[in-house]
mmCIF file of C-alpha atoms in Angstrom:
data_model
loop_
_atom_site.group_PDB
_atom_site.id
_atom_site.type_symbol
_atom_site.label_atom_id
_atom_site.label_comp_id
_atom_site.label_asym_id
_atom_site.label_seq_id
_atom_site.Cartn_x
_atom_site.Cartn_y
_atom_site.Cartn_z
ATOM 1 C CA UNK A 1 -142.756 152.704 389.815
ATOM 2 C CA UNK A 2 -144.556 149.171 389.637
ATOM 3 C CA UNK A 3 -141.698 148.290 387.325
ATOM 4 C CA UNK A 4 -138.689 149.221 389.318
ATOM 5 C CA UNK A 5 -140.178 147.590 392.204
ATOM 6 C CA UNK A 6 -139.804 144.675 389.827
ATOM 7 C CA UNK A 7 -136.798 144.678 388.888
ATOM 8 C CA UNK A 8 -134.851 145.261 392.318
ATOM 9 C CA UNK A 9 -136.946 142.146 393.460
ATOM 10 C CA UNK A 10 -135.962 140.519 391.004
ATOM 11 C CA UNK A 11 -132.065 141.163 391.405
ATOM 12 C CA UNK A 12 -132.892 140.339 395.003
ATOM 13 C CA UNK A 13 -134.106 137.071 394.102
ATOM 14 C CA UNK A 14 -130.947 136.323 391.987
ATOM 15 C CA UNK A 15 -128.680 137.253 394.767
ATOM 16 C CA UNK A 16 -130.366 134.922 396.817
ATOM 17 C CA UNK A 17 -130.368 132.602 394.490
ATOM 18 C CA UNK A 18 -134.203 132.383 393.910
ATOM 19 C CA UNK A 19 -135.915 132.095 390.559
ATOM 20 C CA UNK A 20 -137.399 135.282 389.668
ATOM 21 C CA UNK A 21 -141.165 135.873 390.560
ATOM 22 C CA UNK A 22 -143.552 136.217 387.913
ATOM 23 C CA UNK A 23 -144.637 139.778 388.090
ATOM 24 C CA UNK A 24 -147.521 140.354 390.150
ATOM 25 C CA UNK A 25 -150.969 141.885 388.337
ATOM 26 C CA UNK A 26 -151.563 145.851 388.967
ATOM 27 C CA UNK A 27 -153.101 146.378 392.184
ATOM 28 C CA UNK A 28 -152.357 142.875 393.437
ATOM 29 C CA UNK A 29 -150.872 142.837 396.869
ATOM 30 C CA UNK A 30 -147.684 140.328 398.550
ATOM 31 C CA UNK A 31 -148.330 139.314 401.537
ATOM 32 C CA UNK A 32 -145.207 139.622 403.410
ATOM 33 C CA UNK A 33 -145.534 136.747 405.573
ATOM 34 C CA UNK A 34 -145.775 134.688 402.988
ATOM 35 C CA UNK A 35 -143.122 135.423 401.353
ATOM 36 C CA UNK A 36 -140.811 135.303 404.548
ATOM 37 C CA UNK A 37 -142.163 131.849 404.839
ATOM 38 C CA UNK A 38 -140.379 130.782 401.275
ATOM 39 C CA UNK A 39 -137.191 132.615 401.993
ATOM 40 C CA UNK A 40 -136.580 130.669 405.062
ATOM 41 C CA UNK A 41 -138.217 127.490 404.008
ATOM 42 C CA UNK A 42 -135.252 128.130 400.779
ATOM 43 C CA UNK A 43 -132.642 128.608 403.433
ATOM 44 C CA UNK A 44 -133.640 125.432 405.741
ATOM 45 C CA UNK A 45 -133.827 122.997 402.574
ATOM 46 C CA UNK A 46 -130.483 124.766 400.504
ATOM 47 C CA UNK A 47 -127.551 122.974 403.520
ATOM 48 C CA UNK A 48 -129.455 119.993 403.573
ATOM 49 C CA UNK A 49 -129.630 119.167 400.021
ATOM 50 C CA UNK A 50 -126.675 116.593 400.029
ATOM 51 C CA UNK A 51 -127.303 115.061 402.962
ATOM 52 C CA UNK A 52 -131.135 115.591 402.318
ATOM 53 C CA UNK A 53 -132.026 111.295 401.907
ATOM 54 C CA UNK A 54 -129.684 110.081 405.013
ATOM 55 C CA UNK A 55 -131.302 112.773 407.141
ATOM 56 C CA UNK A 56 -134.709 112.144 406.415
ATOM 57 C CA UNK A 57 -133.899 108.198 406.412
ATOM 58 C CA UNK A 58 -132.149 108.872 409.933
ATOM 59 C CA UNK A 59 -135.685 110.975 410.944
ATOM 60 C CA UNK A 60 -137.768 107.878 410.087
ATOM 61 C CA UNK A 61 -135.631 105.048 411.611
ATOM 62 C CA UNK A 62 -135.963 106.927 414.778
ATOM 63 C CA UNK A 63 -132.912 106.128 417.521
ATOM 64 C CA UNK A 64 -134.041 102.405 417.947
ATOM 65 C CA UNK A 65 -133.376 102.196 414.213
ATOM 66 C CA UNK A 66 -130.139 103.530 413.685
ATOM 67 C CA UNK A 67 -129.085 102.068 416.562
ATOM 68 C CA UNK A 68 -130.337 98.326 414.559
ATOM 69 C CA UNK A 69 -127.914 99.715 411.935
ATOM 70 C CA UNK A 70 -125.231 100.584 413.424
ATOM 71 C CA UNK A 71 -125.349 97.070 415.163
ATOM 72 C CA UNK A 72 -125.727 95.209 412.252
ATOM 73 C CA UNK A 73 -122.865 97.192 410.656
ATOM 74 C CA UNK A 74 -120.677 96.271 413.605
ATOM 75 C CA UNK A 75 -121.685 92.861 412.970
ATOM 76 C CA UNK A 76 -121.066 92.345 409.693
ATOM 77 C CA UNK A 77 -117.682 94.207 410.152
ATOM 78 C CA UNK A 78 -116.939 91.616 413.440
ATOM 79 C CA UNK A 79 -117.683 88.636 410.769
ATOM 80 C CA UNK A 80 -115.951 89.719 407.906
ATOM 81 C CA UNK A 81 -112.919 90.262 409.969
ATOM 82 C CA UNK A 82 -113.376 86.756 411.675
ATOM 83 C CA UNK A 83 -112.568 85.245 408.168
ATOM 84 C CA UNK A 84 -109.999 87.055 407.525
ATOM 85 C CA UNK A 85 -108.473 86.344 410.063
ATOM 86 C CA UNK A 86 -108.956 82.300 409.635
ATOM 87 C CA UNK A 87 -108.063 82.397 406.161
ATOM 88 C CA UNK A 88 -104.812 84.455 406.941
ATOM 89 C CA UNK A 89 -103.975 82.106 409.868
ATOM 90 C CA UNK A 90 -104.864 78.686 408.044
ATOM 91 C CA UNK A 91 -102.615 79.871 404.923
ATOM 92 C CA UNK A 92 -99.764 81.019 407.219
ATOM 93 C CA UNK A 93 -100.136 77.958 409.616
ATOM 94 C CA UNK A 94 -96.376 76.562 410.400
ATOM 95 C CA UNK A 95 -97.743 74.044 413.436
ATOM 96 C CA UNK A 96 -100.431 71.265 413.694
ATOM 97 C CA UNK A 97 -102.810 73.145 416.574
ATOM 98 C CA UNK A 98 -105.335 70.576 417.262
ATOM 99 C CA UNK A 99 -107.440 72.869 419.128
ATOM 100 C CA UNK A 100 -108.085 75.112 416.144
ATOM 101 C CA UNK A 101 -111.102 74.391 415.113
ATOM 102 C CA UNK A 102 -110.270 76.600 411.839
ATOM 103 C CA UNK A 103 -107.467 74.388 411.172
ATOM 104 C CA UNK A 104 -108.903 71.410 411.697
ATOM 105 C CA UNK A 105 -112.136 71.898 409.641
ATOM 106 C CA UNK A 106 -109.426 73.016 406.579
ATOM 107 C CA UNK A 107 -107.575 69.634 407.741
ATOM 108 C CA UNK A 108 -110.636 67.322 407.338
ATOM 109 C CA UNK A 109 -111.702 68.282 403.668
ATOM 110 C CA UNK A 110 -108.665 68.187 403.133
ATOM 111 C CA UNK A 111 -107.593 64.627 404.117
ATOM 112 C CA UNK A 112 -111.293 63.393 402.961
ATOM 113 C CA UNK A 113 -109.931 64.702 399.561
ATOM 114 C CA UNK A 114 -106.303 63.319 399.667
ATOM 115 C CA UNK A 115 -105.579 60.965 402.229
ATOM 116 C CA UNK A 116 -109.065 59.300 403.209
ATOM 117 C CA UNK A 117 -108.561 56.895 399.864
ATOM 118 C CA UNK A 118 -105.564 55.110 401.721
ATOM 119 C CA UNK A 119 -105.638 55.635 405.201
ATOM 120 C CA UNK A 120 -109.838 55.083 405.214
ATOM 121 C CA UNK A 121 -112.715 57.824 406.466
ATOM 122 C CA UNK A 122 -112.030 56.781 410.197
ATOM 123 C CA UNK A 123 -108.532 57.059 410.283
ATOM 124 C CA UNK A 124 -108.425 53.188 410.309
ATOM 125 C CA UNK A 125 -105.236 52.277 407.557
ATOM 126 C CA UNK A 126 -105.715 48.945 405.458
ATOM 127 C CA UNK A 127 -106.169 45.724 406.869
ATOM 128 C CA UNK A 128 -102.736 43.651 407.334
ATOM 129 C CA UNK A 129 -100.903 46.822 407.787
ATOM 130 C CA UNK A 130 -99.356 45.365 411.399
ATOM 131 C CA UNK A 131 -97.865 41.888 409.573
ATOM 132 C CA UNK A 132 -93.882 41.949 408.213
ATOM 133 C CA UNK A 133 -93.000 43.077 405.672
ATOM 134 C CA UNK A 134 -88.604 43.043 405.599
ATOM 135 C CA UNK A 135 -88.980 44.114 401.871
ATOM 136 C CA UNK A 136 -91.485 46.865 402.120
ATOM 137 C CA UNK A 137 -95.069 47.443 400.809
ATOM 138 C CA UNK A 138 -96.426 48.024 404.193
ATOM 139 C CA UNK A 139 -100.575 48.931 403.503
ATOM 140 C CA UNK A 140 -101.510 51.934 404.854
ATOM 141 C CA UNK A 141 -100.672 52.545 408.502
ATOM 142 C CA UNK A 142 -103.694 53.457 410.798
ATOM 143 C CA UNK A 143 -104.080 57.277 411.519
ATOM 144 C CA UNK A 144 -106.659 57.352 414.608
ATOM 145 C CA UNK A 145 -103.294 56.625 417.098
ATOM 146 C CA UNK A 146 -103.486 53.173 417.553
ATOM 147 C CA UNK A 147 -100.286 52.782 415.223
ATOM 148 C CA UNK A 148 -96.542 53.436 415.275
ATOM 149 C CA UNK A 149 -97.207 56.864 413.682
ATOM 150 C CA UNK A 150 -98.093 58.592 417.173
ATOM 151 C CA UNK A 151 -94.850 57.742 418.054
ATOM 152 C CA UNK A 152 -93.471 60.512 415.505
ATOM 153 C CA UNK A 153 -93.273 64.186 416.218
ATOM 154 C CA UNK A 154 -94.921 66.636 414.357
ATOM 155 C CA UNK A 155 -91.854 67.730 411.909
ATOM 156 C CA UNK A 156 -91.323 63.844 411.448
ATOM 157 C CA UNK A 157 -95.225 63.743 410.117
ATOM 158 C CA UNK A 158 -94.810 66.761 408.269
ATOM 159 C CA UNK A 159 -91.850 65.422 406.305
ATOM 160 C CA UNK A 160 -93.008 62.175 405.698
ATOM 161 C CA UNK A 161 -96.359 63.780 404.360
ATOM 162 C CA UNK A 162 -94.449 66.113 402.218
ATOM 163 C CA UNK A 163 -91.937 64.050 400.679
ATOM 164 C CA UNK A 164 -93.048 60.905 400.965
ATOM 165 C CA UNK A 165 -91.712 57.718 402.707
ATOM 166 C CA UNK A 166 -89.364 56.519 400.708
ATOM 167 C CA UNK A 167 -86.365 58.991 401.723
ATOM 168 C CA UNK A 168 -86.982 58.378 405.151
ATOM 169 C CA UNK A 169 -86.539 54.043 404.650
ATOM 170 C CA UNK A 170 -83.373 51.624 404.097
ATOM 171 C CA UNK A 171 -82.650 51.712 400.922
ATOM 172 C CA UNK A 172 -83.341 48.030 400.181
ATOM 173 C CA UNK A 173 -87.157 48.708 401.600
ATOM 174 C CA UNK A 174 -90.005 49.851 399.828
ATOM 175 C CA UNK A 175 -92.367 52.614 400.710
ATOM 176 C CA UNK A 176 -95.336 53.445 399.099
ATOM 177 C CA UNK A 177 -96.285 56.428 400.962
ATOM 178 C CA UNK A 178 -96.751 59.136 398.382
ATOM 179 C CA UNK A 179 -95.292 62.871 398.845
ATOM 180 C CA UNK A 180 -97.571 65.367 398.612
ATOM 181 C CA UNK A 181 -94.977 68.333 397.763
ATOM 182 C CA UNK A 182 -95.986 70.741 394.915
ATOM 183 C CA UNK A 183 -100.030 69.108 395.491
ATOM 184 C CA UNK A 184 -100.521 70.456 399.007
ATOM 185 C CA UNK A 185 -98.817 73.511 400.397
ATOM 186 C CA UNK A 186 -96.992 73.794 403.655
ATOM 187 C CA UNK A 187 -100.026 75.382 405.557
ATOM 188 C CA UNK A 188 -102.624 72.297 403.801
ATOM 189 C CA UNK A 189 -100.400 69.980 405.428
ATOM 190 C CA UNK A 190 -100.124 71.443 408.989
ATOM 191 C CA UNK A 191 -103.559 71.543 408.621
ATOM 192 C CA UNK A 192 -104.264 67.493 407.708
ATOM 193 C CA UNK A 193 -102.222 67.205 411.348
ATOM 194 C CA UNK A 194 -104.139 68.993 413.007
ATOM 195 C CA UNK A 195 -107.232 67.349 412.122
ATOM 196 C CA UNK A 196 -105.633 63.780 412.411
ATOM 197 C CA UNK A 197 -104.772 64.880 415.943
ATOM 198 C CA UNK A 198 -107.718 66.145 416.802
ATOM 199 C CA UNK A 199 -109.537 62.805 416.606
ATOM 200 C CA UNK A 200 -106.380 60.981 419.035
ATOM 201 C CA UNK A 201 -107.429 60.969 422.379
ATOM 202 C CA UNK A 202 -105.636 63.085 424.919
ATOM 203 C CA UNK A 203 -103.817 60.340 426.282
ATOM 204 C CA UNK A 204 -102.434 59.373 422.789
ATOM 205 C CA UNK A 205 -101.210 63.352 421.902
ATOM 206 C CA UNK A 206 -99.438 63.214 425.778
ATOM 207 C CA UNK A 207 -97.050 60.239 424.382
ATOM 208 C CA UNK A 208 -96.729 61.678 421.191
ATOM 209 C CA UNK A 209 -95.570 64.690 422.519
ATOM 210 C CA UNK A 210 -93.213 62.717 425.350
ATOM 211 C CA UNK A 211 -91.760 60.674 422.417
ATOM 212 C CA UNK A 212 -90.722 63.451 420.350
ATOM 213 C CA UNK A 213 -89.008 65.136 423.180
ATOM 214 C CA UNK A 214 -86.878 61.997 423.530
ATOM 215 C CA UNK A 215 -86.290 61.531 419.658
ATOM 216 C CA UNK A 216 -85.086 65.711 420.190
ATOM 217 C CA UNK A 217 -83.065 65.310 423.215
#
């Protein structure tokens, strides 16, 4: 009797997907609450078991906590999208915008790398650059808007920057500015604008922007 007691608990235990019990000594008794206990502390734990470490990490962060991580998730998601979205803009950038600070900050490593040997670290061009010179080899023009070149529109600077000075002189005059195409892309470019612009002061970008107009129309 004690062994087909056995053996149906046993297939029991398999159903339920239990281990099978060692078999209990003659005259031993189960105590039945005790075994209901591990039956439905095996069916709380069994769901659980994949999810088991985020719900007990959840349990011990408390609400204050996961709402700290959800925040700094957020946050990190807010930032990483933030340079994205710079990078993507900078790199697609068709317009000097003087007010992007993005731009600008791409601008001024930029010119400090390329255009800061000529034209000086404060915008300032080489001395003698406002004497005559009919036959060309100008020094380097001045940069901070104190010079002929905020009389130019953007597209005018962009060209000029891009292929140089020379195709945009008499023939019979020399220009040593350099081009910069196949060095610096298109967006680089826009972006050295926007930074030389930035440091003009309002007044200066007004008539720049009233000149080109009149060059246009």
């Amino acid at each position: 009797m004690t062994e087909r007691r056995f053996d149906r608990q046993r297939r029991l235990s398999r159903m339920a997907g239990m281990n099978p019990r060692v078999p209990r000594e003659p005259g031993r008794t189960l105590d039945p609450e005790r075994r209901l206990r591990g039956l439905v502390q095996l069916e709380d734990d069994e769901p659980a078991e994949a999810g088991a470490p985020l719900g007990r990490l959840g349990r011990r962060l408390g609400p204050k906590g996961r709402f700290l991580v959800v925040a700094v998730f957020i946050g990190v998601a807010i930032t990483m999208g933030s340079i994205y979205w710079d990078r993507w803009s900078n790199e697609s950038a068709t317009a000097a915008d003087h007010a992007n600070p993005a731009q600008v900050a791409l601008g001024h490593t930029l010119y400090d790398q390329h255009c800061a040997f000529c034209h000086g670290p404060d915008l300032a061009g080489k001395p003698g650059w406002d004497g005559d010179y009919p036959s060309g080899g100008r020094p380097p023009l001045p940069l901070d808007g104190t010079g002929a070149i905020a009389r130019l529109g953007d597209r005018d600077l962009f060209d000029v920057t891009k292929f140089g000075g020379q195709p945009f002189s008499p023939p019979t005059y020399k220009n040593d500015m350099p081009g910069f195409e196949g060095r610096l892309a298109d967006a680089d470019i826009w972006a050295i604008l926007a930074f030389v612009k930035s440091r003009w002061p309002e007044e200066v970008r007004e008539r720049q922007k009233e000149a080109a107009k009149e060059r246009e129309g």
